[in-house]
Short mmCIF file of C-alpha atoms in Angstrom, two decimals:
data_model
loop_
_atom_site.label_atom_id
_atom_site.label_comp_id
_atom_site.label_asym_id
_atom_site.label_seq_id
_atom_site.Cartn_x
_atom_site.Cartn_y
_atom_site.Cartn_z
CA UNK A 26 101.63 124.06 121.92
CA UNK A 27 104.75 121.86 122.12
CA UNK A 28 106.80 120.92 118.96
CA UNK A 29 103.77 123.44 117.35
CA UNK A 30 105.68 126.67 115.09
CA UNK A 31 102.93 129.13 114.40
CA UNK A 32 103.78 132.27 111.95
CA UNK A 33 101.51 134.36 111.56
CA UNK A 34 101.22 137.35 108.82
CA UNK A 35 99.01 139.91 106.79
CA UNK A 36 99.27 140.05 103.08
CA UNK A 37 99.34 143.51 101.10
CA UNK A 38 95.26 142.83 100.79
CA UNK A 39 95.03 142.81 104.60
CA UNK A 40 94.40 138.97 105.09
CA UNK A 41 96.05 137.49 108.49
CA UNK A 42 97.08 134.06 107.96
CA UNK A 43 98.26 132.01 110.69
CA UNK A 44 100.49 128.55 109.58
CA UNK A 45 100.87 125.81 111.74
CA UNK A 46 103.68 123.91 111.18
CA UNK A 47 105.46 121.05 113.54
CA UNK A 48 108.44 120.26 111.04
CA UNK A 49 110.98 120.00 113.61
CA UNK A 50 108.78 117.35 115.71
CA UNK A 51 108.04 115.63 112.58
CA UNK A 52 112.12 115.46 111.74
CA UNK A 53 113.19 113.89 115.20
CA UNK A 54 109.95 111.60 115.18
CA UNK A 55 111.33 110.02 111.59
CA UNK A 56 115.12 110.30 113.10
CA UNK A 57 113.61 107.47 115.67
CA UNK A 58 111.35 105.17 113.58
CA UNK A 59 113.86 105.30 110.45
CA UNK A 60 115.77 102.05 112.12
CA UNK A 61 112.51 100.05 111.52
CA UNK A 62 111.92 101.05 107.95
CA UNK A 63 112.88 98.87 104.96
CA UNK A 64 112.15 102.01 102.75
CA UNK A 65 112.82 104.79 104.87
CA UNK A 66 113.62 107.06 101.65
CA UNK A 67 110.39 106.48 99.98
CA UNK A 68 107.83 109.57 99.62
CA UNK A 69 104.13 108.89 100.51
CA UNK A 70 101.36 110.17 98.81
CA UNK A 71 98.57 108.48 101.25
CA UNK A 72 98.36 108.50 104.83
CA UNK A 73 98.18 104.83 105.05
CA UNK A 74 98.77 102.40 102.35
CA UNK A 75 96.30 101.67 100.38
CA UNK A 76 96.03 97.40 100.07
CA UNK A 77 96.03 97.16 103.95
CA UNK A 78 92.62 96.02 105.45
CA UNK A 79 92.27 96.92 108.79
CA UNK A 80 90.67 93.63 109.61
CA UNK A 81 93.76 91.89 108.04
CA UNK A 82 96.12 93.36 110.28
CA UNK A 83 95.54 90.85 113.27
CA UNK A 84 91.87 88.98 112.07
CA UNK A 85 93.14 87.71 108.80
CA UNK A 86 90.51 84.82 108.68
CA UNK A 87 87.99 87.15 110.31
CA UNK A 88 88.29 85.10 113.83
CA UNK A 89 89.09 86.84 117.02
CA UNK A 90 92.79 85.49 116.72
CA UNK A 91 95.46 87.71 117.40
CA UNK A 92 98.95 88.12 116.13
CA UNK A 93 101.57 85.57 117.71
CA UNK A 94 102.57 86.82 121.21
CA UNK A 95 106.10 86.43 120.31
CA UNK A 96 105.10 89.45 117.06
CA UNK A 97 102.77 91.52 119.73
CA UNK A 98 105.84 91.41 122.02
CA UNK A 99 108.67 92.46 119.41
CA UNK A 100 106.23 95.43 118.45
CA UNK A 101 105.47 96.25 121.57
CA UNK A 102 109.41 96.42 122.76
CA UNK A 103 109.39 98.81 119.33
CA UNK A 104 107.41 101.09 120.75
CA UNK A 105 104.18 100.82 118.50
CA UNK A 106 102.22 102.78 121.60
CA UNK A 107 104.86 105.51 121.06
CA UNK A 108 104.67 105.62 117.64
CA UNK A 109 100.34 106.03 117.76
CA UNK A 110 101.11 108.30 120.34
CA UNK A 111 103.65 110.58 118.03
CA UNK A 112 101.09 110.00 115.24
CA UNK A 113 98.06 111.12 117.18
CA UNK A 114 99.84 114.47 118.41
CA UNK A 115 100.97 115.21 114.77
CA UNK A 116 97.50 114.80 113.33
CA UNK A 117 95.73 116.94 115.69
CA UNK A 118 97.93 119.82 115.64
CA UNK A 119 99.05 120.12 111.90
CA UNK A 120 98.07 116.98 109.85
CA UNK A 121 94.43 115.88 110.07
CA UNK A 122 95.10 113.73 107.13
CA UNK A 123 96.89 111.84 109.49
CA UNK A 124 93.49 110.94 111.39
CA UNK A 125 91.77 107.90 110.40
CA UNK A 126 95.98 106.44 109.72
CA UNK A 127 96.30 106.93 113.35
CA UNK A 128 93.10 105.45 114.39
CA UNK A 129 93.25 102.38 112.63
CA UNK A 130 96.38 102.12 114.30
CA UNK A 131 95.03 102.97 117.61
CA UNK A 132 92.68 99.81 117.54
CA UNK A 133 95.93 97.52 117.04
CA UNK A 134 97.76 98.82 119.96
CA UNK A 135 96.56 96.26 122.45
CA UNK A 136 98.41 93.59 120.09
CA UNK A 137 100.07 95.11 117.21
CA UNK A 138 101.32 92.59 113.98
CA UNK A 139 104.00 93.17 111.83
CA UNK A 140 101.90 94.01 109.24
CA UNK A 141 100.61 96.89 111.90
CA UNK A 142 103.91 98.23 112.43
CA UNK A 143 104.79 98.08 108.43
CA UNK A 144 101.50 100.70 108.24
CA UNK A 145 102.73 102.93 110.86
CA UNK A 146 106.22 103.66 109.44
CA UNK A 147 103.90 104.32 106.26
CA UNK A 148 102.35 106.67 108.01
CA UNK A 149 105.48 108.42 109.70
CA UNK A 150 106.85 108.34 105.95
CA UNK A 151 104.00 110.41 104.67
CA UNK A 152 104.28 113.15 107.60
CA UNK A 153 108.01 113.33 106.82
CA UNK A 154 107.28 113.81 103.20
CA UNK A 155 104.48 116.62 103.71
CA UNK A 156 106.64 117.88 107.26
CA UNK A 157 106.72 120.98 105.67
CA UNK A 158 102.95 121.78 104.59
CA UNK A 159 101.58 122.17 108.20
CA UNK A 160 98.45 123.74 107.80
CA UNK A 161 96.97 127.30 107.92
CA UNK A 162 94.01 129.58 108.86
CA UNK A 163 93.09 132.76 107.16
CA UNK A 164 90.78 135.33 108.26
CA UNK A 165 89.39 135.41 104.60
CA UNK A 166 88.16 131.89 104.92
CA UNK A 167 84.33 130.91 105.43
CA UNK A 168 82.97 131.10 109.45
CA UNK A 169 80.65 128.18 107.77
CA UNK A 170 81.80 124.64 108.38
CA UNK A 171 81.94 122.48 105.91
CA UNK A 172 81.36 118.74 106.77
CA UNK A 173 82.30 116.04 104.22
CA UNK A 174 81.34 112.12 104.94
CA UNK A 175 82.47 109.18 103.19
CA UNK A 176 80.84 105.77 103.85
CA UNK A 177 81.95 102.17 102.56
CA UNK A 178 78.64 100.31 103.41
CA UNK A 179 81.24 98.04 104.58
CA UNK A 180 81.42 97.96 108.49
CA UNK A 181 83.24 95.34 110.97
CA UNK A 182 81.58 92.12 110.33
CA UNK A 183 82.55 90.13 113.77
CA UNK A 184 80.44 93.41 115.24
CA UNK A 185 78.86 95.31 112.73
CA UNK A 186 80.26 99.02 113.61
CA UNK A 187 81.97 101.51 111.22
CA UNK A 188 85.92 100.65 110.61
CA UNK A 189 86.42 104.55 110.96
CA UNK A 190 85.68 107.98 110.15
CA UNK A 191 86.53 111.70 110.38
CA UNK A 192 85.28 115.03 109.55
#
């Protein structure tokens, strides 16, 4: 896959392990978007930050009002679709972390705030900070999937459907 490192290896017991790893992509992704960051030398721990409400980020009063065209355009000239784009790849080839960060995102790409943007260089902070982790298979593992689900009870009210979700 492109920008994708794979290494693959068998331990002394005989396990093959397979690491994918796209630290290089990751690197020149973060060369781009570090112009736009305030903080570009802070390490994230979380995938997107944690006070941001994804119904703040263009619906602050809960109305179907948007972000000031002149803000939509500035982000837009950015390259916010770019930046989802680069987010999207990286998530599902080595970070799935990375996936409900770059789907919130996703739904602000038709008119993306500031406050929009300011989550997505969190984002590209926290893959530059775990760049090196990627994420690897082992043929010791379980052929059983395991399915995890975490609900909020707390969905969009102008609609009533889930803010997000991954397994």
């Amino acid at each position: 896959l492109l920008g994708v490192h794979h290494n693959t290896f068998t331990d002394s017991s005989g396990i093959v392990s397979t690491t994918l790893s796209q630290t290089a992509y990751i690197e020149d992704c973060f060369g781009h978007w570090r112009q736009y960051m305030s903080t570009p030398d802070r390490a994230e721990d979380t995938p997107f930050p944690t006070k941001v409400k994804m119904l703040t980020l263009h619906h602050p009063d809960m109305s179907d009002a948007r972000a000031p065209a002149a803000e939509v355009l500035a982000n837009h000239k950015r390259g916010y679709r770019r930046g989802v784009g680069e987010l999207l790849w990286i998530c599902r080839n080595t970070m799935p972390e990375l996936a409900p960060a770059a789907a919130f995102l996703s739904r602000m790409v038709s008119a993306p705030s500031n406050e929009a943007f300011e989550a997505m260089m969190h984002a590209f902070r926290y893959a530059y900070t775990h760049r090196k982790d990627g994420i690897t298979y082992r043929s010791s593992a379980s052929i059983e999937p395991e399915l995890f689900v975490d609900a909020s009870n707390k969905p969009d009210p102008r609609d009533g459907k889930c803010l997000g979700g991954h397994v």
